[in-house]
Amino acid sequence: CLDILKDQWSPALTIKTALLSLQALLCSPEPDDPQDAQVATMYLNNYEKFSQTAKFWTATYAQASASTSSPDSPALTRLLEMGFSREQCIDALAQAGGDENDAVNRLLSG
């Protein structure tokens, strides 16, 4: 689990720092120090089921739609809620081909 989610949390942490830390955790899971023990157990003991479950959740909740930059797009709304301007969000989604994670990376790096 991320130290900032445990004992290193501070109000001085920026959203950028928190998001970058979460991105690092998603890229390199730590099942021996998990945020969710049930998921970690599945990861360690039944990786095939873990992978199938992850694919299902991704397909259900994280797929970019063709209209990610439309005014009512959930992806656009989530980016706006992070505090970026509408123009920045629309540009980032367009440059990322609708990939919300890539758009977040673009917004945070520039």
PDB file of C-alpha atoms in Angstrom, residues 18-97:
ATOM      1  CA  ALA A  18      -0.998  11.822  -4.954  1.00  0.00           C
ATOM      2  CA  LEU A  19      -1.942  10.932  -8.535  1.00  0.00           C
ATOM      3  CA  LEU A  20       1.645  10.166  -9.508  1.00  0.00           C
ATOM      4  CA  SER A  21       1.984   7.940  -6.444  1.00  0.00           C
ATOM      5  CA  LEU A  22      -1.221   6.109  -7.314  1.00  0.00           C
ATOM      6  CA  GLN A  23      -0.061   5.696 -10.901  1.00  0.00           C
ATOM      7  CA  ALA A  24       3.203   4.171  -9.668  1.00  0.00           C
ATOM      8  CA  LEU A  25       1.261   1.756  -7.451  1.00  0.00           C
ATOM      9  CA  LEU A  26      -0.955   0.690 -10.357  1.00  0.00           C
ATOM     10  CA  CYS A  27       2.117   0.042 -12.498  1.00  0.00           C
ATOM     11  CA  SER A  28       3.822  -1.993  -9.788  1.00  0.00           C
ATOM     12  CA  PRO A  29       1.390  -3.722  -7.415  1.00  0.00           C
ATOM     13  CA  GLU A  30       2.597  -4.686  -3.956  1.00  0.00           C
ATOM     14  CA  PRO A  31       0.513  -7.704  -2.904  1.00  0.00           C
ATOM     15  CA  ASP A  32       2.634  -8.214   0.224  1.00  0.00           C
ATOM     16  CA  ASP A  33       1.584  -4.752   1.473  1.00  0.00           C
ATOM     17  CA  PRO A  34      -1.912  -4.337  -0.001  1.00  0.00           C
ATOM     18  CA  GLN A  35      -4.596  -1.695   0.177  1.00  0.00           C
ATOM     19  CA  ASP A  36      -7.193  -4.429  -0.438  1.00  0.00           C
ATOM     20  CA  ALA A  37      -6.321  -7.785   1.160  1.00  0.00           C
ATOM     21  CA  GLN A  38      -8.927  -9.736  -0.834  1.00  0.00           C
ATOM     22  CA  VAL A  39      -7.539  -8.549  -4.165  1.00  0.00           C
ATOM     23  CA  ALA A  40      -3.959  -9.201  -3.011  1.00  0.00           C
ATOM     24  CA  THR A  41      -4.862 -12.744  -1.967  1.00  0.00           C
ATOM     25  CA  MET A  42      -6.400 -13.388  -5.381  1.00  0.00           C
ATOM     26  CA  TYR A  43      -3.314 -11.882  -7.068  1.00  0.00           C
ATOM     27  CA  LEU A  44      -0.987 -14.187  -5.125  1.00  0.00           C
ATOM     28  CA  ASN A  45      -3.062 -17.382  -5.081  1.00  0.00           C
ATOM     29  CA  ASN A  46      -5.091 -17.348  -8.296  1.00  0.00           C
ATOM     30  CA  TYR A  47      -3.495 -14.970 -10.791  1.00  0.00           C
ATOM     31  CA  GLU A  48      -5.661 -16.205 -13.678  1.00  0.00           C
ATOM     32  CA  LYS A  49      -8.863 -15.298 -11.820  1.00  0.00           C
ATOM     33  CA  PHE A  50      -7.295 -11.978 -10.774  1.00  0.00           C
ATOM     34  CA  SER A  51      -6.468 -11.185 -14.391  1.00  0.00           C
ATOM     35  CA  GLN A  52      -9.964 -12.115 -15.609  1.00  0.00           C
ATOM     36  CA  THR A  53     -11.558  -9.975 -12.893  1.00  0.00           C
ATOM     37  CA  ALA A  54      -9.289  -7.037 -13.714  1.00  0.00           C
ATOM     38  CA  LYS A  55     -10.173  -7.306 -17.417  1.00  0.00           C
ATOM     39  CA  PHE A  56     -13.880  -7.402 -16.575  1.00  0.00           C
ATOM     40  CA  TRP A  57     -13.666  -4.316 -14.350  1.00  0.00           C
ATOM     41  CA  THR A  58     -11.606  -2.491 -16.958  1.00  0.00           C
ATOM     42  CA  ALA A  59     -14.078  -3.302 -19.733  1.00  0.00           C
ATOM     43  CA  THR A  60     -17.012  -2.349 -17.534  1.00  0.00           C
ATOM     44  CA  TYR A  61     -15.742   0.834 -15.904  1.00  0.00           C
ATOM     45  CA  ALA A  62     -12.606   2.125 -17.618  1.00  0.00           C
ATOM     46  CA  GLN A  63     -13.061   1.890 -21.370  1.00  0.00           C
ATOM     47  CA  ALA A  64     -12.818   5.161 -23.249  1.00  0.00           C
ATOM     48  CA  SER A  65     -15.841   5.919 -25.358  1.00  0.00           C
ATOM     49  CA  ALA A  66     -15.791   7.506 -28.789  1.00  0.00           C
ATOM     50  CA  SER A  67     -17.207  10.709 -27.339  1.00  0.00           C
ATOM     51  CA  THR A  68     -14.738  11.333 -24.509  1.00  0.00           C
ATOM     52  CA  SER A  69     -14.556  15.034 -25.233  1.00  0.00           C
ATOM     53  CA  SER A  70     -18.283  15.620 -25.642  1.00  0.00           C
ATOM     54  CA  PRO A  71     -19.824  18.057 -23.118  1.00  0.00           C
ATOM     55  CA  ASP A  72     -21.475  15.228 -21.168  1.00  0.00           C
ATOM     56  CA  SER A  73     -18.540  12.807 -21.316  1.00  0.00           C
ATOM     57  CA  PRO A  74     -17.787  11.080 -17.997  1.00  0.00           C
ATOM     58  CA  ALA A  75     -14.058  11.206 -18.811  1.00  0.00           C
ATOM     59  CA  LEU A  76     -14.194  14.954 -19.407  1.00  0.00           C
ATOM     60  CA  THR A  77     -16.194  15.453 -16.218  1.00  0.00           C
ATOM     61  CA  ARG A  78     -13.649  13.488 -14.161  1.00  0.00           C
ATOM     62  CA  LEU A  79     -10.756  15.520 -15.583  1.00  0.00           C
ATOM     63  CA  LEU A  80     -12.593  18.777 -14.903  1.00  0.00           C
ATOM     64  CA  GLU A  81     -13.185  17.644 -11.313  1.00  0.00           C
ATOM     65  CA  MET A  82      -9.397  17.362 -10.913  1.00  0.00           C
ATOM     66  CA  GLY A  83      -9.196  21.122 -11.383  1.00  0.00           C
ATOM     67  CA  PHE A  84      -7.984  21.428 -14.964  1.00  0.00           C
ATOM     68  CA  SER A  85      -9.611  23.860 -17.375  1.00  0.00           C
ATOM     69  CA  ARG A  86     -12.153  22.609 -19.913  1.00  0.00           C
ATOM     70  CA  GLU A  87      -9.863  23.567 -22.789  1.00  0.00           C
ATOM     71  CA  GLN A  88      -6.907  21.691 -21.242  1.00  0.00           C
ATOM     72  CA  CYS A  89      -9.045  18.595 -20.680  1.00  0.00           C
ATOM     73  CA  ILE A  90     -10.489  18.549 -24.182  1.00  0.00           C
ATOM     74  CA  ASP A  91      -7.016  19.039 -25.720  1.00  0.00           C
ATOM     75  CA  ALA A  92      -5.482  16.305 -23.556  1.00  0.00           C
ATOM     76  CA  LEU A  93      -8.262  13.833 -24.391  1.00  0.00           C
ATOM     77  CA  ALA A  94      -7.926  14.623 -28.093  1.00  0.00           C
ATOM     78  CA  GLN A  95      -4.128  14.190 -28.019  1.00  0.00           C
ATOM     79  CA  ALA A  96      -4.559  10.942 -26.071  1.00  0.00           C
ATOM     80  CA  GLY A  97      -7.063   9.555 -28.556  1.00  0.00           C
TER      81      GLY A  97
END
